[in-house]
PDB file of C-alpha atoms in Angstrom:
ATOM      1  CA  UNK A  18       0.000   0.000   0.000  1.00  0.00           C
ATOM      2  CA  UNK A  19       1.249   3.213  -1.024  1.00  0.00           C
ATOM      3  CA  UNK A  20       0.787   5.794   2.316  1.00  0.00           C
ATOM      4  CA  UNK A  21       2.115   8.755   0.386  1.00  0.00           C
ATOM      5  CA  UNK A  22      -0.629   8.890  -2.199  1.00  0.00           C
ATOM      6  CA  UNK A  23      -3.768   9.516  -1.440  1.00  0.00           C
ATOM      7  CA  UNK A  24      -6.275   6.170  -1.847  1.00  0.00           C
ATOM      8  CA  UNK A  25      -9.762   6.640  -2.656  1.00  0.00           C
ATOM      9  CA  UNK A  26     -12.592   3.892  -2.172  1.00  0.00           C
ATOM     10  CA  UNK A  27     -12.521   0.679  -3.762  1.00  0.00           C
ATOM     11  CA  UNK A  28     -16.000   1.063  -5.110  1.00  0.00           C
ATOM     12  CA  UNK A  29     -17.766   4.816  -6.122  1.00  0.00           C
ATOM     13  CA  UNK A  30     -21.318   5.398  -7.051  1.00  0.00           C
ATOM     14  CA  UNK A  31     -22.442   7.313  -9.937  1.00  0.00           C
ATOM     15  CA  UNK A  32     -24.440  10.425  -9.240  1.00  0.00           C
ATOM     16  CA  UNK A  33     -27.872   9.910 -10.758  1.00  0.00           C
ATOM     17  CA  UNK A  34     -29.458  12.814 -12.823  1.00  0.00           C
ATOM     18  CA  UNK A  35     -32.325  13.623 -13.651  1.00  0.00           C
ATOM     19  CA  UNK A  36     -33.377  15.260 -16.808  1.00  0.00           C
ATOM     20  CA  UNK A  37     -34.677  17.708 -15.062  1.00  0.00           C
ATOM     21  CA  UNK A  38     -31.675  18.731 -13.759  1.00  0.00           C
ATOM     22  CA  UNK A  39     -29.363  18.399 -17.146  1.00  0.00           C
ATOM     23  CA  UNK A  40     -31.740  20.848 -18.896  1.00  0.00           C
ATOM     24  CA  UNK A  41     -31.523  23.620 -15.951  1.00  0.00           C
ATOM     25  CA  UNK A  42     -27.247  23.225 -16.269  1.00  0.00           C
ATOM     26  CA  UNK A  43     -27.466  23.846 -19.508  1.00  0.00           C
ATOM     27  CA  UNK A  44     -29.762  26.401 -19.633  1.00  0.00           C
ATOM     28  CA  UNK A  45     -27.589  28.275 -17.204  1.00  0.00           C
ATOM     29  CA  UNK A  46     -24.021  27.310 -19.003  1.00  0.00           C
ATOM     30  CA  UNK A  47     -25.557  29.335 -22.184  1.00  0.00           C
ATOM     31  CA  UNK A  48     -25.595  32.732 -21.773  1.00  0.00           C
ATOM     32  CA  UNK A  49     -28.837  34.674 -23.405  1.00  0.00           C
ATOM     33  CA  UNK A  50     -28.536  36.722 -26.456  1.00  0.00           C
ATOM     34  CA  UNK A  51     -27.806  40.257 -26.344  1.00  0.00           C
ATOM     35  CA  UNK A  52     -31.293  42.323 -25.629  1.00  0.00           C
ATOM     36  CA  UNK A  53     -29.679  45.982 -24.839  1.00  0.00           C
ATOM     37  CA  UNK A  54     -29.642  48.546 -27.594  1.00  0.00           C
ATOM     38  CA  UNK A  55     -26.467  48.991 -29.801  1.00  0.00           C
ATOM     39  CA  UNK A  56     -25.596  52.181 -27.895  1.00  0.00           C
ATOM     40  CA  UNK A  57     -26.515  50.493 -24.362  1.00  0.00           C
ATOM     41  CA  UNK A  58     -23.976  49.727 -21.545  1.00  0.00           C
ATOM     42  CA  UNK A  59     -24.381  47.365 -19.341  1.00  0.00           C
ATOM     43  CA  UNK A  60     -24.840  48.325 -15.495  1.00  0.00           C
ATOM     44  CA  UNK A  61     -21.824  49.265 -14.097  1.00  0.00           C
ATOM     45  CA  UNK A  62     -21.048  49.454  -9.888  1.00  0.00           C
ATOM     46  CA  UNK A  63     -17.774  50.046  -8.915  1.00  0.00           C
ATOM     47  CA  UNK A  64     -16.726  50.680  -4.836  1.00  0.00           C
ATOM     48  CA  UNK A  65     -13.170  52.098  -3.051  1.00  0.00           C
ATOM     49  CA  UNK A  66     -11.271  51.053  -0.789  1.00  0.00           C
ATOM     50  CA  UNK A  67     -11.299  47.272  -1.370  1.00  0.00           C
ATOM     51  CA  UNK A  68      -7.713  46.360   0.107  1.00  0.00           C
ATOM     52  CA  UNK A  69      -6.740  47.091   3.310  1.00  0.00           C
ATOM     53  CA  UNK A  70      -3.503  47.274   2.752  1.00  0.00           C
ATOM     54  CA  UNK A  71      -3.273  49.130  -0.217  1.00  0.00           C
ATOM     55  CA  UNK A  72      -2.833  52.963  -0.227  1.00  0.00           C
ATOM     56  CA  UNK A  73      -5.906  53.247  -2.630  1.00  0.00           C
ATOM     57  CA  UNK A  74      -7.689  50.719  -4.722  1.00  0.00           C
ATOM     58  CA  UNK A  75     -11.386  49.806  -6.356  1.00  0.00           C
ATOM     59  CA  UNK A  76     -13.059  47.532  -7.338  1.00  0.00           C
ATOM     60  CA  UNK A  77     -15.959  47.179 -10.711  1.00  0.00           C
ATOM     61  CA  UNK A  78     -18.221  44.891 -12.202  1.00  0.00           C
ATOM     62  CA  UNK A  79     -19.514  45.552 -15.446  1.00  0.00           C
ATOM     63  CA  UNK A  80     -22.036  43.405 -16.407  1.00  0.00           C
ATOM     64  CA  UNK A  81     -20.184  40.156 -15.391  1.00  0.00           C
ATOM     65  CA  UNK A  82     -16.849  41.359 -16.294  1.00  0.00           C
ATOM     66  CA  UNK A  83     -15.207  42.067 -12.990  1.00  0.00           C
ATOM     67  CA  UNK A  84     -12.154  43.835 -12.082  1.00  0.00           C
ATOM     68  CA  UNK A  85     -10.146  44.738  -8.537  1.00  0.00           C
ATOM     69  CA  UNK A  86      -7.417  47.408  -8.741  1.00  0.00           C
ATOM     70  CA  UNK A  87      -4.499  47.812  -6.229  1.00  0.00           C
ATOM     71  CA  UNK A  88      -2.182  50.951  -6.470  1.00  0.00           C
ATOM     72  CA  UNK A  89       0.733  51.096  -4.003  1.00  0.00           C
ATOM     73  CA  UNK A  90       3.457  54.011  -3.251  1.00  0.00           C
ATOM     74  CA  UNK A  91       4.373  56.120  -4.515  1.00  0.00           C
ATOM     75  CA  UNK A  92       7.878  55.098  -3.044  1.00  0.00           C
ATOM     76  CA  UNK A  93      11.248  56.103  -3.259  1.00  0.00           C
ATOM     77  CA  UNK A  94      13.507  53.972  -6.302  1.00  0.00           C
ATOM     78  CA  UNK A  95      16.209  53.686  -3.655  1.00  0.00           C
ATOM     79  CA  UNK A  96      18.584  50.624  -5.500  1.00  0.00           C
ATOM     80  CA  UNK A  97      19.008  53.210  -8.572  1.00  0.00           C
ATOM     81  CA  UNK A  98      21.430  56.177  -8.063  1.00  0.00           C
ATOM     82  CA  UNK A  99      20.219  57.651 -11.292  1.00  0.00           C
ATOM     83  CA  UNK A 100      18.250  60.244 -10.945  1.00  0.00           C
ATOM     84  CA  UNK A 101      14.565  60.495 -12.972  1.00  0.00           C
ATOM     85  CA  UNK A 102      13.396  64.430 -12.801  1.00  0.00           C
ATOM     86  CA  UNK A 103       9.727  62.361 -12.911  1.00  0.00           C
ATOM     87  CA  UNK A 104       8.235  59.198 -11.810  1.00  0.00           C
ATOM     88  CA  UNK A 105       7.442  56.089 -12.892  1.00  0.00           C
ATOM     89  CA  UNK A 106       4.305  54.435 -13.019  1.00  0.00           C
ATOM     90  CA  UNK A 107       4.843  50.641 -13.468  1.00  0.00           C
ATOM     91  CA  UNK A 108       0.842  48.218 -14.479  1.00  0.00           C
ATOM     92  CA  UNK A 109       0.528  44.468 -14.253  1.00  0.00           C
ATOM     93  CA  UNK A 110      -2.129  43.472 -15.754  1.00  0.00           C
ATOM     94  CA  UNK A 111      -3.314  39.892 -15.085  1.00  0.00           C
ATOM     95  CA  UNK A 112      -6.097  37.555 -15.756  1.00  0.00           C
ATOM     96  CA  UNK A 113      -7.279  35.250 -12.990  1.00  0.00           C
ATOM     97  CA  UNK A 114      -6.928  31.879 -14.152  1.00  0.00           C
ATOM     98  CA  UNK A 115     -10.455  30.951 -13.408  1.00  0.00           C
ATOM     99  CA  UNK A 116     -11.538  34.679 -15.519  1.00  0.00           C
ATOM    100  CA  UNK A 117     -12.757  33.043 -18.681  1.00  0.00           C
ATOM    101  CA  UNK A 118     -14.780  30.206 -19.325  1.00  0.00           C
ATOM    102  CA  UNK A 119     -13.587  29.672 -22.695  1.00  0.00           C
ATOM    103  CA  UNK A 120      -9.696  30.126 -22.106  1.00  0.00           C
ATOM    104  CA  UNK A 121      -7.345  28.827 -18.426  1.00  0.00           C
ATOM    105  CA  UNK A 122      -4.910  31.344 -17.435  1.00  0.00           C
ATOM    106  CA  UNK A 123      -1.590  30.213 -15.939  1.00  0.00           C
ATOM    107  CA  UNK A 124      -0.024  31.983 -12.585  1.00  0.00           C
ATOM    108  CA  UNK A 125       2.706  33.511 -15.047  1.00  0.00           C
ATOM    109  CA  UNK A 126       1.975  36.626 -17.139  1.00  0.00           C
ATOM    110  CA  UNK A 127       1.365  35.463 -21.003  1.00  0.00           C
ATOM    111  CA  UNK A 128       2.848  37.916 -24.401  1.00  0.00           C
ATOM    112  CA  UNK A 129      -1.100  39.284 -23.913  1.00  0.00           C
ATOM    113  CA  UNK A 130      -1.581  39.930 -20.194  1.00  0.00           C
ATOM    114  CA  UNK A 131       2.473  41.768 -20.682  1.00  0.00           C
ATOM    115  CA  UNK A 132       1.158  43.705 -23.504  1.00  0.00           C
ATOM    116  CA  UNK A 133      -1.948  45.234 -22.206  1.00  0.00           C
ATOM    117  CA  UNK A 134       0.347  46.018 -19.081  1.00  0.00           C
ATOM    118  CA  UNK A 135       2.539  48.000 -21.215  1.00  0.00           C
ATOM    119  CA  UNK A 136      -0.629  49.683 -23.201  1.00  0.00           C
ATOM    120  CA  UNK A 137      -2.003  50.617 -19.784  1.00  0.00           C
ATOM    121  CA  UNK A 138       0.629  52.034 -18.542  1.00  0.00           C
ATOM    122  CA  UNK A 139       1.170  54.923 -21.424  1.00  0.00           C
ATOM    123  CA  UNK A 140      -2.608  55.471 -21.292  1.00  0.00           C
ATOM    124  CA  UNK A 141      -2.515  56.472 -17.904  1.00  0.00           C
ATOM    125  CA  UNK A 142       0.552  58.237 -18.155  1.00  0.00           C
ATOM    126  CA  UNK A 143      -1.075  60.373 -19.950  1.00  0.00           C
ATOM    127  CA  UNK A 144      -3.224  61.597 -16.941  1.00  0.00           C
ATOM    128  CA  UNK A 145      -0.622  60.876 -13.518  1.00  0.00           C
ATOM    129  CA  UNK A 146       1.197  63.788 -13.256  1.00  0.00           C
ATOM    130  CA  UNK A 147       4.776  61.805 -12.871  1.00  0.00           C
ATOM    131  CA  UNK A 148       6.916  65.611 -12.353  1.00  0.00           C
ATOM    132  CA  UNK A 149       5.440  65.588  -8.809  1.00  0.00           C
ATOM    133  CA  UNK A 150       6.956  62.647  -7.981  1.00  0.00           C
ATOM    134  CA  UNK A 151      10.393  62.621  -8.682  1.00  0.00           C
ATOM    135  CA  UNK A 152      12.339  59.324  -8.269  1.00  0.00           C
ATOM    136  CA  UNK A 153       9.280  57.663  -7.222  1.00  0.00           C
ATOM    137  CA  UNK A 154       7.639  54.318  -8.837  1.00  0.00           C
ATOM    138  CA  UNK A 155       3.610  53.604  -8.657  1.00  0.00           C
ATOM    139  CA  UNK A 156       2.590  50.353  -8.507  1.00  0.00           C
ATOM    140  CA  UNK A 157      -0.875  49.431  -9.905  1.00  0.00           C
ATOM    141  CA  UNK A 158      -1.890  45.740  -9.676  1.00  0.00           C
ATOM    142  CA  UNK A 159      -4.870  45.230 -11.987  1.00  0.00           C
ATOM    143  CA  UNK A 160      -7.023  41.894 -11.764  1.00  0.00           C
ATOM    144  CA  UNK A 161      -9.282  40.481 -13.551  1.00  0.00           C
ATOM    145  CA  UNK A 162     -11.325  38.603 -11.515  1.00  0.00           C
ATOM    146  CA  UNK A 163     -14.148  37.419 -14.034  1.00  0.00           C
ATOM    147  CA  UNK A 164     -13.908  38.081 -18.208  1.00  0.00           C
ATOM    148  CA  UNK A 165     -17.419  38.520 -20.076  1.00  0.00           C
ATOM    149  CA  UNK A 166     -16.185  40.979 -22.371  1.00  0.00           C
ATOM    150  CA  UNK A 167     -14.996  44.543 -22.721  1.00  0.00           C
ATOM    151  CA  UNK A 168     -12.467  43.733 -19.346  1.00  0.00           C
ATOM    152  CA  UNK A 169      -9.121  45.715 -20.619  1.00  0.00           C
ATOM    153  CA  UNK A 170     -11.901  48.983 -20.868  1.00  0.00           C
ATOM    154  CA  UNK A 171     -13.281  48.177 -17.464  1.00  0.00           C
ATOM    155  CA  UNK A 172      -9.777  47.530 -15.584  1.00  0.00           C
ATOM    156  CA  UNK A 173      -8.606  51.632 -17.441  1.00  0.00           C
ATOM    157  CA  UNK A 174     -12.089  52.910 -15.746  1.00  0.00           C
ATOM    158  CA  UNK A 175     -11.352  51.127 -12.323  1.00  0.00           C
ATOM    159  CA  UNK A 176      -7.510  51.911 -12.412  1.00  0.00           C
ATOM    160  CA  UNK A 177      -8.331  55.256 -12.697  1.00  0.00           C
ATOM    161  CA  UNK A 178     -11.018  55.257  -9.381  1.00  0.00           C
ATOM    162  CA  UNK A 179      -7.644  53.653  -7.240  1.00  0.00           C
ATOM    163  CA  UNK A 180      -5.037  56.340  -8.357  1.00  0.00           C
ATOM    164  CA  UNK A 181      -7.735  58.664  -7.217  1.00  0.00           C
ATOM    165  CA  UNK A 182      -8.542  57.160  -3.854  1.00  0.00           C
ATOM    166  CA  UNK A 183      -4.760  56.953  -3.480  1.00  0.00           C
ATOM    167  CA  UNK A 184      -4.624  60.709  -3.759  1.00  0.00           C
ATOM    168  CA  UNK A 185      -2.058  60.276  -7.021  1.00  0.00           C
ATOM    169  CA  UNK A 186      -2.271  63.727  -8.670  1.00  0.00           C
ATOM    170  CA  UNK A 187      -3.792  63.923 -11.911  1.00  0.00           C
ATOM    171  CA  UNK A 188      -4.567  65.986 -14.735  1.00  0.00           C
ATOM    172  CA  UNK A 189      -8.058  64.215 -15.474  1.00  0.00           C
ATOM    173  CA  UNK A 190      -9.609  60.827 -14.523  1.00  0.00           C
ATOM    174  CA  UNK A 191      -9.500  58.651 -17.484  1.00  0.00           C
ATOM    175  CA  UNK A 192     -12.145  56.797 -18.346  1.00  0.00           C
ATOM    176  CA  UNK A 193     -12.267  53.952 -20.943  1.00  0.00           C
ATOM    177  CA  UNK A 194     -15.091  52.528 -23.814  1.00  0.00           C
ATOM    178  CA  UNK A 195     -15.436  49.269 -25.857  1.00  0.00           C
ATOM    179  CA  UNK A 196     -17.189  48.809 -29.311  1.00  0.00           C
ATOM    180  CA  UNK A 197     -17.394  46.044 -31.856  1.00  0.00           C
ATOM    181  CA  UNK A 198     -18.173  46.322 -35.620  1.00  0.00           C
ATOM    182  CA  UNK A 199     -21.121  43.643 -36.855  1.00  0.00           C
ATOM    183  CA  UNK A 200     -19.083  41.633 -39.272  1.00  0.00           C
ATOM    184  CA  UNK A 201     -21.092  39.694 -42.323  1.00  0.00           C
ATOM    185  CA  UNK A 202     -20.239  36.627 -40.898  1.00  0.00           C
ATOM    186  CA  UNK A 203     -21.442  37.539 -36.943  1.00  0.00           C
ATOM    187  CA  UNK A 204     -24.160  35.788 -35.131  1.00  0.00           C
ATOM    188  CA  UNK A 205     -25.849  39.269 -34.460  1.00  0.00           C
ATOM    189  CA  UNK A 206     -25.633  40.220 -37.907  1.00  0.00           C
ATOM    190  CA  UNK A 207     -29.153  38.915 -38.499  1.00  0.00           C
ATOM    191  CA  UNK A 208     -30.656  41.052 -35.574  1.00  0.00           C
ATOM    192  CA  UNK A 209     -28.043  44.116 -35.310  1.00  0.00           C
ATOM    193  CA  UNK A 210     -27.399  44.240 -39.019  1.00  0.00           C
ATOM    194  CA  UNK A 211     -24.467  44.510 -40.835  1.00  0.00           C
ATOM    195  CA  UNK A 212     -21.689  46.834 -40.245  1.00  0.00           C
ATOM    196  CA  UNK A 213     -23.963  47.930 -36.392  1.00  0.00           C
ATOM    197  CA  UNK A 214     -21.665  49.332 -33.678  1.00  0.00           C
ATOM    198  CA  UNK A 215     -22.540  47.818 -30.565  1.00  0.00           C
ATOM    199  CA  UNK A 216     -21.302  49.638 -27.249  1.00  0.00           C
ATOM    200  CA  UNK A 217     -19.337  47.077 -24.308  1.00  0.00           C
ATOM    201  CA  UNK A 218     -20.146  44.379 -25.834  1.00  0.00           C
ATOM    202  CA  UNK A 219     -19.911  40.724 -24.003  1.00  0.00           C
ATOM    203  CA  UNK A 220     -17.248  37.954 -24.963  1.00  0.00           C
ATOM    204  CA  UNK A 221     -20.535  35.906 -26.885  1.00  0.00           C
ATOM    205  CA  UNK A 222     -21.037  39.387 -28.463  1.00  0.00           C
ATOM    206  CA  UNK A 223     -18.095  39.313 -30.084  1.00  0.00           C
ATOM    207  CA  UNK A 224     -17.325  36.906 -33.408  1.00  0.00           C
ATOM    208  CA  UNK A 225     -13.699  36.492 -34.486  1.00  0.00           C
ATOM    209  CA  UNK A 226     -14.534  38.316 -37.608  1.00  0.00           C
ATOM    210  CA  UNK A 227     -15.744  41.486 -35.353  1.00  0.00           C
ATOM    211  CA  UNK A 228     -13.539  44.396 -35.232  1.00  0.00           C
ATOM    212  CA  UNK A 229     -13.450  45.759 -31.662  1.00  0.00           C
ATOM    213  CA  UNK A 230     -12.243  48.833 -31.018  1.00  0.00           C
ATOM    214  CA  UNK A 231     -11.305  50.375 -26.979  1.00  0.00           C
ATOM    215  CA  UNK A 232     -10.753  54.088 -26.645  1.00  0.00           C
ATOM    216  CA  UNK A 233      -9.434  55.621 -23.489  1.00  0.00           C
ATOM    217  CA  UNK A 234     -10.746  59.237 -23.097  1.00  0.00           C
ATOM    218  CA  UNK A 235     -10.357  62.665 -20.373  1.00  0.00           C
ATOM    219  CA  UNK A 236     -13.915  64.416 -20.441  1.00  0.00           C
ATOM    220  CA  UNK A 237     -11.959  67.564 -19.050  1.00  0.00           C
ATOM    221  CA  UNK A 238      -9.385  67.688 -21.802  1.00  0.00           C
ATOM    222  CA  UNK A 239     -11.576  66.074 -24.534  1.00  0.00           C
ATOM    223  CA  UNK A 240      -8.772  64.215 -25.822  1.00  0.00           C
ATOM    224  CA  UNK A 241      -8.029  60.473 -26.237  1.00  0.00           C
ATOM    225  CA  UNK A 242      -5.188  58.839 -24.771  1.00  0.00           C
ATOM    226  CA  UNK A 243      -5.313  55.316 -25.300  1.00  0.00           C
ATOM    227  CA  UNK A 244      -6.762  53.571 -28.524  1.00  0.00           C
ATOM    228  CA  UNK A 245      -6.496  49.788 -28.846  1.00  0.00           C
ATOM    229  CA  UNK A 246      -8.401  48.016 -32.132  1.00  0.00           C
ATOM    230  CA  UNK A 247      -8.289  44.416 -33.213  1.00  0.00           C
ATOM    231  CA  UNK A 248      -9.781  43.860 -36.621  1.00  0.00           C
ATOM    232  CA  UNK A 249     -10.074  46.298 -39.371  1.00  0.00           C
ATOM    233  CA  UNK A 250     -12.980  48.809 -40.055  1.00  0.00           C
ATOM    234  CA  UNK A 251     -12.379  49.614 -43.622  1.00  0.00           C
ATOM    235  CA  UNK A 252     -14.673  52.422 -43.807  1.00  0.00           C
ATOM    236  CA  UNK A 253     -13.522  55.877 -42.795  1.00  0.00           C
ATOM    237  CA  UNK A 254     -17.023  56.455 -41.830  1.00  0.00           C
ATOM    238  CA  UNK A 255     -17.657  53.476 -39.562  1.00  0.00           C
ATOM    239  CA  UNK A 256     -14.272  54.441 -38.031  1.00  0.00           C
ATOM    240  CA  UNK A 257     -15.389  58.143 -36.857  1.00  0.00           C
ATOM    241  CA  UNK A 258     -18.611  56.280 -35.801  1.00  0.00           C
ATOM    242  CA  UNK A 259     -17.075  54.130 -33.845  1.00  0.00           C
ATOM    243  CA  UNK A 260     -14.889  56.736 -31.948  1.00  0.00           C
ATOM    244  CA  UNK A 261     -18.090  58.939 -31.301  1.00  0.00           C
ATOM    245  CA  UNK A 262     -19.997  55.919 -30.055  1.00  0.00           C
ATOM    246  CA  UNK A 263     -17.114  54.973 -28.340  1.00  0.00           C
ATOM    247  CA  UNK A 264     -16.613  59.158 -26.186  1.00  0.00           C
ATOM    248  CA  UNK A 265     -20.284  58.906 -25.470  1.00  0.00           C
ATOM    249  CA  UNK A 266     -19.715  55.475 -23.516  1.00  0.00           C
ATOM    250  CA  UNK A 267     -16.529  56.462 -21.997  1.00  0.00           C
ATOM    251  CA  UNK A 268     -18.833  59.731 -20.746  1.00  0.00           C
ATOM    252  CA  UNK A 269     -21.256  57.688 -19.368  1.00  0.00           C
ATOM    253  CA  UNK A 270     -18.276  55.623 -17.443  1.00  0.00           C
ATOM    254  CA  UNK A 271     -17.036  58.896 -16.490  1.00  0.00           C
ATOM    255  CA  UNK A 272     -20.870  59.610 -14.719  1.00  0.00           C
ATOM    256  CA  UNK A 273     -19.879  56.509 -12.420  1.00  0.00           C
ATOM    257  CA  UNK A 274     -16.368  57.185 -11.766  1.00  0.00           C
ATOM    258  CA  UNK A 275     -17.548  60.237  -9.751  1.00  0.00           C
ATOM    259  CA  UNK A 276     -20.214  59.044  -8.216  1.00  0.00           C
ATOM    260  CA  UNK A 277     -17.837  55.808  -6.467  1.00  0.00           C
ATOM    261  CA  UNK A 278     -15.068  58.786  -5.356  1.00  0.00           C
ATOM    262  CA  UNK A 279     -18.088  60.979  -4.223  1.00  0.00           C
ATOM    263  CA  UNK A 280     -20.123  57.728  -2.067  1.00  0.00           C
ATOM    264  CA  UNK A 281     -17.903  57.582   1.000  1.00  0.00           C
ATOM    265  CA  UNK A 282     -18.091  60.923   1.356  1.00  0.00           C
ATOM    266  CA  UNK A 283     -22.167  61.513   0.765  1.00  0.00           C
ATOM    267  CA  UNK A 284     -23.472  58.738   3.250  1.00  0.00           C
ATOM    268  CA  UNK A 285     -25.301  59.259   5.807  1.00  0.00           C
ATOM    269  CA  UNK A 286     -23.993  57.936   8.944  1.00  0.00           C
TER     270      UNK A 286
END
């Protein structure tokens, strides 16, 4: 007998299902078609405050799509004698491995999850103001706790809510949008139409012939400074459409981001 593995019984019974119970599993494994409008966003609730021992951080869920956001320092770059006349601000961006039902993360960040890192980090660059904090790093930890879609605009919006309840000086809070492009060949193309632009759409929203397009946005500055796209929209038209449709979402986000900084402050005790 082997004691260092662990034995299990000699005999095992087979759970008995009913078919009762095999048509409720898979009516709940199948997510339901899309039912909002085109330019629609799903509810969004976001909170601060989330980690106790982090010096600001938030937390969303957008639709299911769920992220948590950590932001730590800033702190002094003390193994460097160089001297930076502004800071750094240094995003990892990860995926939980349990995020996606379609796709397993590992523990290790993939070419994707290092690449998004790197795109998030210009975008808010854009907004920290880095000369106040000379030879200092930032540390934002993004996670994605659950994926349904749209989860690299969600984790911009919630990054942006921690920097702020970490009192990180900032030009404007930026605040993030994702649309998709109907493609001939989508499974909405028969109730959205052809060539639709659909606002935050879901993971099942999106075909691998879509074109999906995330803009990060400041309201105050009315300038963009972040724009990620995956397929091609060939039309200069549906390209300007798609970055309107895109500033009216990230305004909407915007709507939320100040009511979550403004909550703690508004409640009654």
């Amino acid at each position: 007998m082997d004691r260092l593995r662990i034995v299990g019984p000699e005999t095992s019974v087979r759970p008995s299902w009913s078919e009762d119970n095999e048509t409720k599993s898979a009516a709940i494994s199948k997510t339901s078609p899309r039912t909002r409008k085109p330019d629609e966003p799903r509810k969004t609730f976001a909170k601060t405050n989330v980690v106790g021992r982090a010096k600001g951080s938030a937390y969303l869920e957008r639709g299911n799509t769920k992220v948590i956001v950590s932001c730590f320092g800033p702190r002094d770059l003390l193994r460097t004698r160089e001297y930076f006349a502004e800071g750094k601000l240094d995003c990892e961006f990860k995926f939980a491995p349990f995020a996606s039902r379609r796709q397993r993360r590992g523990h290790m960040q993939d070419e994707e999850e290092k690449e998004l890192s790197s795109v998030l980090s210009q975008t808010l660059s854009a907004a920290v103001r880095l000369d106040q904090y000379p030879k200092s790093l930032i540390d934002l930890s993004i996670l994605v706790l659950e994926d349904d879609g749209s989860a690299f605009a969600a984790a911009v919006t919630c990054a942006a809510i921690a920097l702020a309840d970490a009192g990180i000086e900032m030009l404007d809070m930026v605040c993030a949008c994702t649309v998709c492009r109907v493609a001939p060949k989508s499974a909405l193309a028969a109730t959205h139409g052809v060539g639709s632009i659909l606002v935050d759409p879901t993971e099942d929203d999106v075909g691998p012939t879509d074109a999906v397009l995330t803009v990060s946005y400041m309201p105050a500055f009315d300038e963009i400074c972040g724009l990620v796209q995956t397929g091609a929209i060939v039309s200069g038209e549906d390209q300007e459409k798609a970055l309107r449709v895109c500033i009216e979402g990230c305004t909407k986000a915007h709507i939320v981001q100040e009511a979550t900084l403004v909550a703690p402050y508004t409640q009654q005790p």
